Coordinates of C-alpha atoms in Angstrom, one line a residue:
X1 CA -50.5 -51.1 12.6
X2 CA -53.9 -52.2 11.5
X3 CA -56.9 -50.7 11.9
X4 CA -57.0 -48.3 14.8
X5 CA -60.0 -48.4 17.0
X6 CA -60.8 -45.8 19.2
X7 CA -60.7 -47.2 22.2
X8 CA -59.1 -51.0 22.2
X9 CA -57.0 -53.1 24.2
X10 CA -53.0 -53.8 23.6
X11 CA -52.3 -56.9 24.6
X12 CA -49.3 -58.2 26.4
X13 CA -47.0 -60.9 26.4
X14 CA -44.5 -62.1 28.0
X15 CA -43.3 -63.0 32.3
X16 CA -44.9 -61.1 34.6
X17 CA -42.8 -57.9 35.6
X18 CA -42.7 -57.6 39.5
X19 CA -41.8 -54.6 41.3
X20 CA -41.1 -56.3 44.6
X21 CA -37.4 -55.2 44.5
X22 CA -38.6 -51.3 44.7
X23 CA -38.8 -49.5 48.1
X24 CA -42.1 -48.8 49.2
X25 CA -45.5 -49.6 50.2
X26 CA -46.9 -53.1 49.6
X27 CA -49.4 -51.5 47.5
X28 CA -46.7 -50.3 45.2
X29 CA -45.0 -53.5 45.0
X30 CA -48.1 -55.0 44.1
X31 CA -48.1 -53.4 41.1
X32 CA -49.8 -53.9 38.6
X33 CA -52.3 -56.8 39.0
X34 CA -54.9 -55.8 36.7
X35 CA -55.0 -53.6 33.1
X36 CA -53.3 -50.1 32.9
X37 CA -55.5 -47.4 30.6
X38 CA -53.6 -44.6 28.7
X39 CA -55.9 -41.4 28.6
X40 CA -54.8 -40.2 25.2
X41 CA -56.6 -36.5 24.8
X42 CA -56.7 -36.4 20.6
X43 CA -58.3 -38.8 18.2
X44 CA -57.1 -42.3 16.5
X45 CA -54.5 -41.5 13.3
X46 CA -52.6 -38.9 14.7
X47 CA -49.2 -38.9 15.8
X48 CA -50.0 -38.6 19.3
X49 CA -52.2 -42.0 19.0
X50 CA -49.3 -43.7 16.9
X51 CA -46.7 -42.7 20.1
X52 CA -49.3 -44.4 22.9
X53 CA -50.2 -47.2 20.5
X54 CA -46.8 -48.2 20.1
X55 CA -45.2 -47.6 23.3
X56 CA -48.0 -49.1 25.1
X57 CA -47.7 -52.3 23.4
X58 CA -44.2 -52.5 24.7
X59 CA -45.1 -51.4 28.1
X60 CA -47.5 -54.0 28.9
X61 CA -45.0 -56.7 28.0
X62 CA -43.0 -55.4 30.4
X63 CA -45.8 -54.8 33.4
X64 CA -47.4 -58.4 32.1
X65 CA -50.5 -56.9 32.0
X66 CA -53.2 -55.6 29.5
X67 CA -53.0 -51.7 28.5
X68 CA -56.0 -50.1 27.0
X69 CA -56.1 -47.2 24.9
X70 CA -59.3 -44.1 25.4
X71 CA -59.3 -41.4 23.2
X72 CA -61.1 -39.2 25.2
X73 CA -61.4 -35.6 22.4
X74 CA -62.6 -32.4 22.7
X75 CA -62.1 -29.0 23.3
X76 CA -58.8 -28.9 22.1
X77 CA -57.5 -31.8 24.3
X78 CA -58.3 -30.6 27.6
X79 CA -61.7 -33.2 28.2
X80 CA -58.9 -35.5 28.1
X81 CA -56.1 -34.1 30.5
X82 CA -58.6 -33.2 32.7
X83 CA -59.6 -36.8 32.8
X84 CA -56.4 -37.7 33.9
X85 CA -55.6 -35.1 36.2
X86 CA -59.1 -36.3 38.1
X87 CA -58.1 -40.3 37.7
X88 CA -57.4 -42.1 41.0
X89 CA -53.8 -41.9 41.4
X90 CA -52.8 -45.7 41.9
X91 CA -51.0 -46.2 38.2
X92 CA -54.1 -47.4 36.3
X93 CA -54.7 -44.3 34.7
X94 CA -51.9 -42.6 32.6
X95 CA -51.9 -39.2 30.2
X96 CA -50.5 -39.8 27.3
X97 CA -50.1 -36.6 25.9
X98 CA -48.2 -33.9 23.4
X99 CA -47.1 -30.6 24.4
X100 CA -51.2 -29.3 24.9
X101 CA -50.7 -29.7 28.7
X102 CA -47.9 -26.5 28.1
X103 CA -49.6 -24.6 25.2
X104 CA -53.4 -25.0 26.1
X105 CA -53.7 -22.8 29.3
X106 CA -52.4 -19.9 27.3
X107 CA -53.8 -20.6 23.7
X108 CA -57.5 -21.2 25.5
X109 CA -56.9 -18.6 28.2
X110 CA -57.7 -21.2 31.1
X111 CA -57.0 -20.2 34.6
X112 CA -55.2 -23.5 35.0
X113 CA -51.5 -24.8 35.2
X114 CA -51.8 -28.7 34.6
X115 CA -48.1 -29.1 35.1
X116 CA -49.5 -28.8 38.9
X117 CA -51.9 -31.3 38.7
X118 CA -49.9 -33.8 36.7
X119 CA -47.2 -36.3 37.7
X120 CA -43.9 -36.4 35.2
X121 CA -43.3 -40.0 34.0
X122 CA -41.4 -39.8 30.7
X123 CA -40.3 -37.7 27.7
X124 CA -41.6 -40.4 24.9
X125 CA -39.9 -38.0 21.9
X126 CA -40.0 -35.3 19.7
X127 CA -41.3 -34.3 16.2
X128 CA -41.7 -31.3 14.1
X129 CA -44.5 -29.7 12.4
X130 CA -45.0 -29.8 8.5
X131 CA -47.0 -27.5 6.8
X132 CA -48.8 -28.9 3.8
X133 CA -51.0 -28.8 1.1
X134 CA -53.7 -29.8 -1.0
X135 CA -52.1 -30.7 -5.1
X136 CA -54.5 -28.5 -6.8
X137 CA -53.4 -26.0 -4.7
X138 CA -50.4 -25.8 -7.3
X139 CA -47.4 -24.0 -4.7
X140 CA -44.5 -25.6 -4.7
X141 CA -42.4 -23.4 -2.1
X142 CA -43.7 -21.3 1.3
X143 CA -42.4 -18.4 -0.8
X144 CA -45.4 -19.4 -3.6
X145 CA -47.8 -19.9 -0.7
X146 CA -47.1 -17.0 0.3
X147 CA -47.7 -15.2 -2.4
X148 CA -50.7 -17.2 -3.7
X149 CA -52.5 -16.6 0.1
X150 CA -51.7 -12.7 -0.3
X151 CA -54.0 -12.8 -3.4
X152 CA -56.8 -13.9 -2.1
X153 CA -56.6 -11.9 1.6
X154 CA -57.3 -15.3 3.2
X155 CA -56.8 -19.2 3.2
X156 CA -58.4 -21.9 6.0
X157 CA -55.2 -23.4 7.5
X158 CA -56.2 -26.8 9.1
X159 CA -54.5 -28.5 12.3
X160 CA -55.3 -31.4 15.2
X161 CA -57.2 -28.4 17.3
X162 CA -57.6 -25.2 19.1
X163 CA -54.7 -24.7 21.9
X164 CA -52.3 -27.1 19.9
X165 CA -49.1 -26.4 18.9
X166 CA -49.8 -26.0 15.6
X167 CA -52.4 -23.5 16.2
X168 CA -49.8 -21.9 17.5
X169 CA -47.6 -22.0 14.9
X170 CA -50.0 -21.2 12.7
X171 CA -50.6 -17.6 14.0
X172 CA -47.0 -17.2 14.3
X173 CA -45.8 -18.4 11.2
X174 CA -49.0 -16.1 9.4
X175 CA -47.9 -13.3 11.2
X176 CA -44.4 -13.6 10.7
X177 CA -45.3 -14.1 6.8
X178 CA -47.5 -11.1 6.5
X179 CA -50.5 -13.6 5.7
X180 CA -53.7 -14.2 6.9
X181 CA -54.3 -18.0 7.7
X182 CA -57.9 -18.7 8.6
X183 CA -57.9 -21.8 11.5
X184 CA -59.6 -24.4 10.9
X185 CA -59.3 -27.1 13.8
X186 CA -60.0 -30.4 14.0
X187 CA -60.4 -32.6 16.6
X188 CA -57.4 -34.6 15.9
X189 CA -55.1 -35.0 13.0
X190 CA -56.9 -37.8 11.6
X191 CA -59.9 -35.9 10.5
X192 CA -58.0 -32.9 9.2
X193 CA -55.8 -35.1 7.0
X194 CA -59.3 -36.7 5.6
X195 CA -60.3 -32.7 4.8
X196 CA -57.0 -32.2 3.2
X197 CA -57.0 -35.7 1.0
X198 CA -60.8 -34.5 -0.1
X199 CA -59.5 -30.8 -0.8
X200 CA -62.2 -29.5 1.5
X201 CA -59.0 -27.4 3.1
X202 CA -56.2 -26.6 0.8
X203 CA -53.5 -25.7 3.5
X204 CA -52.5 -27.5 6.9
X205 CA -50.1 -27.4 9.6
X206 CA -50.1 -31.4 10.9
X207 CA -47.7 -34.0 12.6
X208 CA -45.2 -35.9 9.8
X209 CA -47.2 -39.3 11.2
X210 CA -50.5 -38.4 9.5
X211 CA -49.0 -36.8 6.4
X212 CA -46.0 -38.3 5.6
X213 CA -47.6 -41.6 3.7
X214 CA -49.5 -39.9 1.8
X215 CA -47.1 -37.1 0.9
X216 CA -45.4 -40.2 -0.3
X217 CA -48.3 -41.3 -2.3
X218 CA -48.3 -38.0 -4.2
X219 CA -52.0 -37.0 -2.5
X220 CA -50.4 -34.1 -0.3
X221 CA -47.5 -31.8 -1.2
X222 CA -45.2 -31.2 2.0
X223 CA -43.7 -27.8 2.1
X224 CA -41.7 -27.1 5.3
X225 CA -41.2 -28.2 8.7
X226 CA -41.2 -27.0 11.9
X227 CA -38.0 -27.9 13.6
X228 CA -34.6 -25.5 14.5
X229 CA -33.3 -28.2 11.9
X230 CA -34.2 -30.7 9.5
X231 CA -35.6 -34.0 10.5
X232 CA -33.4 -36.8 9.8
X233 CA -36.3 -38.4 8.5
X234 CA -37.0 -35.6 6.1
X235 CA -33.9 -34.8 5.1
X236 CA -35.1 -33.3 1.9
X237 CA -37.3 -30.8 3.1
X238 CA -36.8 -27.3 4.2
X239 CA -37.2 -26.1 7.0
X240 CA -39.5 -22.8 7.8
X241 CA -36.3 -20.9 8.8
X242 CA -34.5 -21.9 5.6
X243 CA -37.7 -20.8 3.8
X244 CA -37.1 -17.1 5.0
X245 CA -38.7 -17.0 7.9
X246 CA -36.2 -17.4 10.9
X247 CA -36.4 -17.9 14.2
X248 CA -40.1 -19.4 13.7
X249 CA -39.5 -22.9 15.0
X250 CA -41.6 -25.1 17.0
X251 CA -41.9 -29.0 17.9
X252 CA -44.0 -31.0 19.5
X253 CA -43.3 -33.5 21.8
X254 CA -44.8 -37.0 23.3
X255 CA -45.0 -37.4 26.9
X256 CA -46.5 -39.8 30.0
X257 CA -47.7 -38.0 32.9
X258 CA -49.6 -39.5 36.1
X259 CA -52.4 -37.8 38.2
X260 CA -50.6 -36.2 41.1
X261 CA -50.1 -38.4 44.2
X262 CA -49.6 -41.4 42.4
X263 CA -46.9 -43.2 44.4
X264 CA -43.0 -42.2 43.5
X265 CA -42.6 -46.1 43.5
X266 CA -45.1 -46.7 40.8
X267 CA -43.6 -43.5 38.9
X268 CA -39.9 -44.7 38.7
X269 CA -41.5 -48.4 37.1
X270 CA -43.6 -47.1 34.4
X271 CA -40.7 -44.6 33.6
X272 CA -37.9 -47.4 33.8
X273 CA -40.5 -49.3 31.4
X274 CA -40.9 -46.6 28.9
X275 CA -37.0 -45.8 28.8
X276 CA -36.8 -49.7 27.4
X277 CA -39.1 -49.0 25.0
X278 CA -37.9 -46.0 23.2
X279 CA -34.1 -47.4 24.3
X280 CA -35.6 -50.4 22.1
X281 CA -33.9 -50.8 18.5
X282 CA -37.8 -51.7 16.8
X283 CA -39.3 -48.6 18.6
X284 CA -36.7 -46.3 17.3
X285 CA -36.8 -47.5 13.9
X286 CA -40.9 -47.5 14.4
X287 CA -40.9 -43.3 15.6
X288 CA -38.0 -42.4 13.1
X289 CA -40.6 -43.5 10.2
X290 CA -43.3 -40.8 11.6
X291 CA -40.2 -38.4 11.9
X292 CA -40.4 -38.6 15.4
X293 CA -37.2 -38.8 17.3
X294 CA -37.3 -40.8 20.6
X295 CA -36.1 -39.5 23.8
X296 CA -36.7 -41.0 27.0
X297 CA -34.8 -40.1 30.8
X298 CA -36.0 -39.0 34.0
X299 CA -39.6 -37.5 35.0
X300 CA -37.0 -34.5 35.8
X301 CA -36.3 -34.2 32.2
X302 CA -39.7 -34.2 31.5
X303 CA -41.2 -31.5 33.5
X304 CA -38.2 -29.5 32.7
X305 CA -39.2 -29.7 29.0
X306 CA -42.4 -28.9 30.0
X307 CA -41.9 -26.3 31.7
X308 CA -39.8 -24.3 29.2
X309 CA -42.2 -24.7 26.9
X310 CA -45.0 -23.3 29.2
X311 CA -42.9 -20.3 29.5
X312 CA -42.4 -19.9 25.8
X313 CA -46.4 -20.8 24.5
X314 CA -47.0 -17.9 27.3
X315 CA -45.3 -15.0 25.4
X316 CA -45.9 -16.4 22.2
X317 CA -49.8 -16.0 23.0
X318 CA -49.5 -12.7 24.2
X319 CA -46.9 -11.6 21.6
X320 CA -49.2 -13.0 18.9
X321 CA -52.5 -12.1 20.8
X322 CA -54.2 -15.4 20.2
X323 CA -57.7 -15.8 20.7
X324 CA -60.2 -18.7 20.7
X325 CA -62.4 -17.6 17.4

């Protein structure tokens, strides 16, 4: 991929896609005629970046025009869905997201639902958690962690930020262990997976797309992951369930969402668009290597997904009683 900048543009190639055959207003068939931005709301080097990196490039050969990536960070990716959800709704300005639109309200105790304020495009795909550690941390299974962490009365557990899903499964995961996981957030998975390499934090819960290279590389040790089941991309490695702890499964997922009253016509392109890319043979073979599976169909699907998950980071929050410090 080549060094990722934090804000850059993805060129595209190719004939210019029209969308004069869609019903609608003129203004909708004039779409686009100048460069599309994806908001992404975590830093460069994550999985989240990766997803809108790489679907973006496919995108804009399709649209024949320029799309731009902004990492726009902080407090636990909200500066950068409420950037979205405040963008003019003409199509220029997309959220390119993971599941934080469903899990921060609770995890962050905003009086906000964002799934109001938001526009389903498309379900990009789907990836499990790992958890992982340091080498000179010197566990081998989540049954050694577990004992190792009870020990010492406490560990710092990194992940990609407050209100994430792995915060989330961090508490759940501790509590379900009869641990005590101290969080340590980041903003974004490319920073805590700098701490980890350095050995400032022994433990983390992070996406497979930051981890997995240099799990590869010997520098981390992965442990478990996430899913119901295994990745078929980590085939090899257990899942938390199998690990003794069942029923303590959670994944995140990739998604595109508009501000609300961008036009419907606009809506069905980018998500006809976005279906061809993760439909496409490279792009699959591109998210299987970072263990993410791709998914794709309607903005109904989409909000669906969301919505269940809304529901479930709810009484997970309260059941866990997650707080902020």
């Amino acid at each position: 991929m080549g060094r990722i900048e934090r804000r850059g543009f993805v060129k595209g190639v190719g004939a210019l896609g029209l969308a004069s055959g869609l019903p609608g207003l003129a203004f909708a068939q004039g779409y686009p005629n100048r460069p599309v931005r994806f908001i992404v709301p975590l830093a460069a080097g994550g999985g989240l970046d990766f997803v809108a990196r790489i679907v973006g490039d496919y995108v804009s050969r399709g649209l024949g025009q320029q799309i731009y990536i902004e990492n726009k960070t902080g407090a636990g990716g909200t500066i950068g869905i409420d950037t979205a959800i405040h963008a003019a709704p003409d199509g220029y300005s997309l959220l390119l997201t993971n599941d934080n639109v469903a899990s921060a309200p609770y995890v962050m105790n905003l009086n906000v639902d964002y799934l109001k304020d938001l526009v389903p495009v498309s379900l990009l795909g789907r990836q499990p958690q790992v958890l992982a550690v340091h080498p000179s941390f010197d566990v081998k299974s989540v049954a050694e962690l577990v004992t190792e962490v009870k020990k010492v009365a406490s560990m710092g557990c990194a992940t990609s930020g407050v209100g994430s899903n792995q915060h989330v499964l961090l508490e759940w995961f501790g509590k379900t262990a009869g641990i005590k996981l101290e969080h340590v957030p980041y903003r974004g998975a490319g920073q805590a997976i700098n701490d980890l390499l350095a050995g400032h934090v022994k433990i983390a819960i992070l996406g497979p797309t930051a981890t997995l290279p240099h799990a590869q590389a010997g520098k981390i040790r992965l442990l478990a992951q996430s899913g119901e089941a295994r990745s078929p991309s980590m085939p090899d490695l257990p899942t938390i369930g199998e690990a003794g702890y069942k029923g303590v499964a959670l994944e995140s997922w990739y998604a595109a969402f508009a501000p609300r009253g961008t036009p419907a016509e606009i809506v069905a392109r980018l998500n006809a668009e976005m279906d061809k890319a993760v439909g496409d043979k490279a792009m699959k073979e591109a998210f299987l290597k970072s263990a993410t599976d791709p998914v794709g169909g309607t903005p109904e699907k989409l909000i669906a997904a969301a919505r269940a998950d809304s529901e479930k980071y709810a009484r997970l929050v309260r059941e866990l009683n997650i707080k902020l410090s």
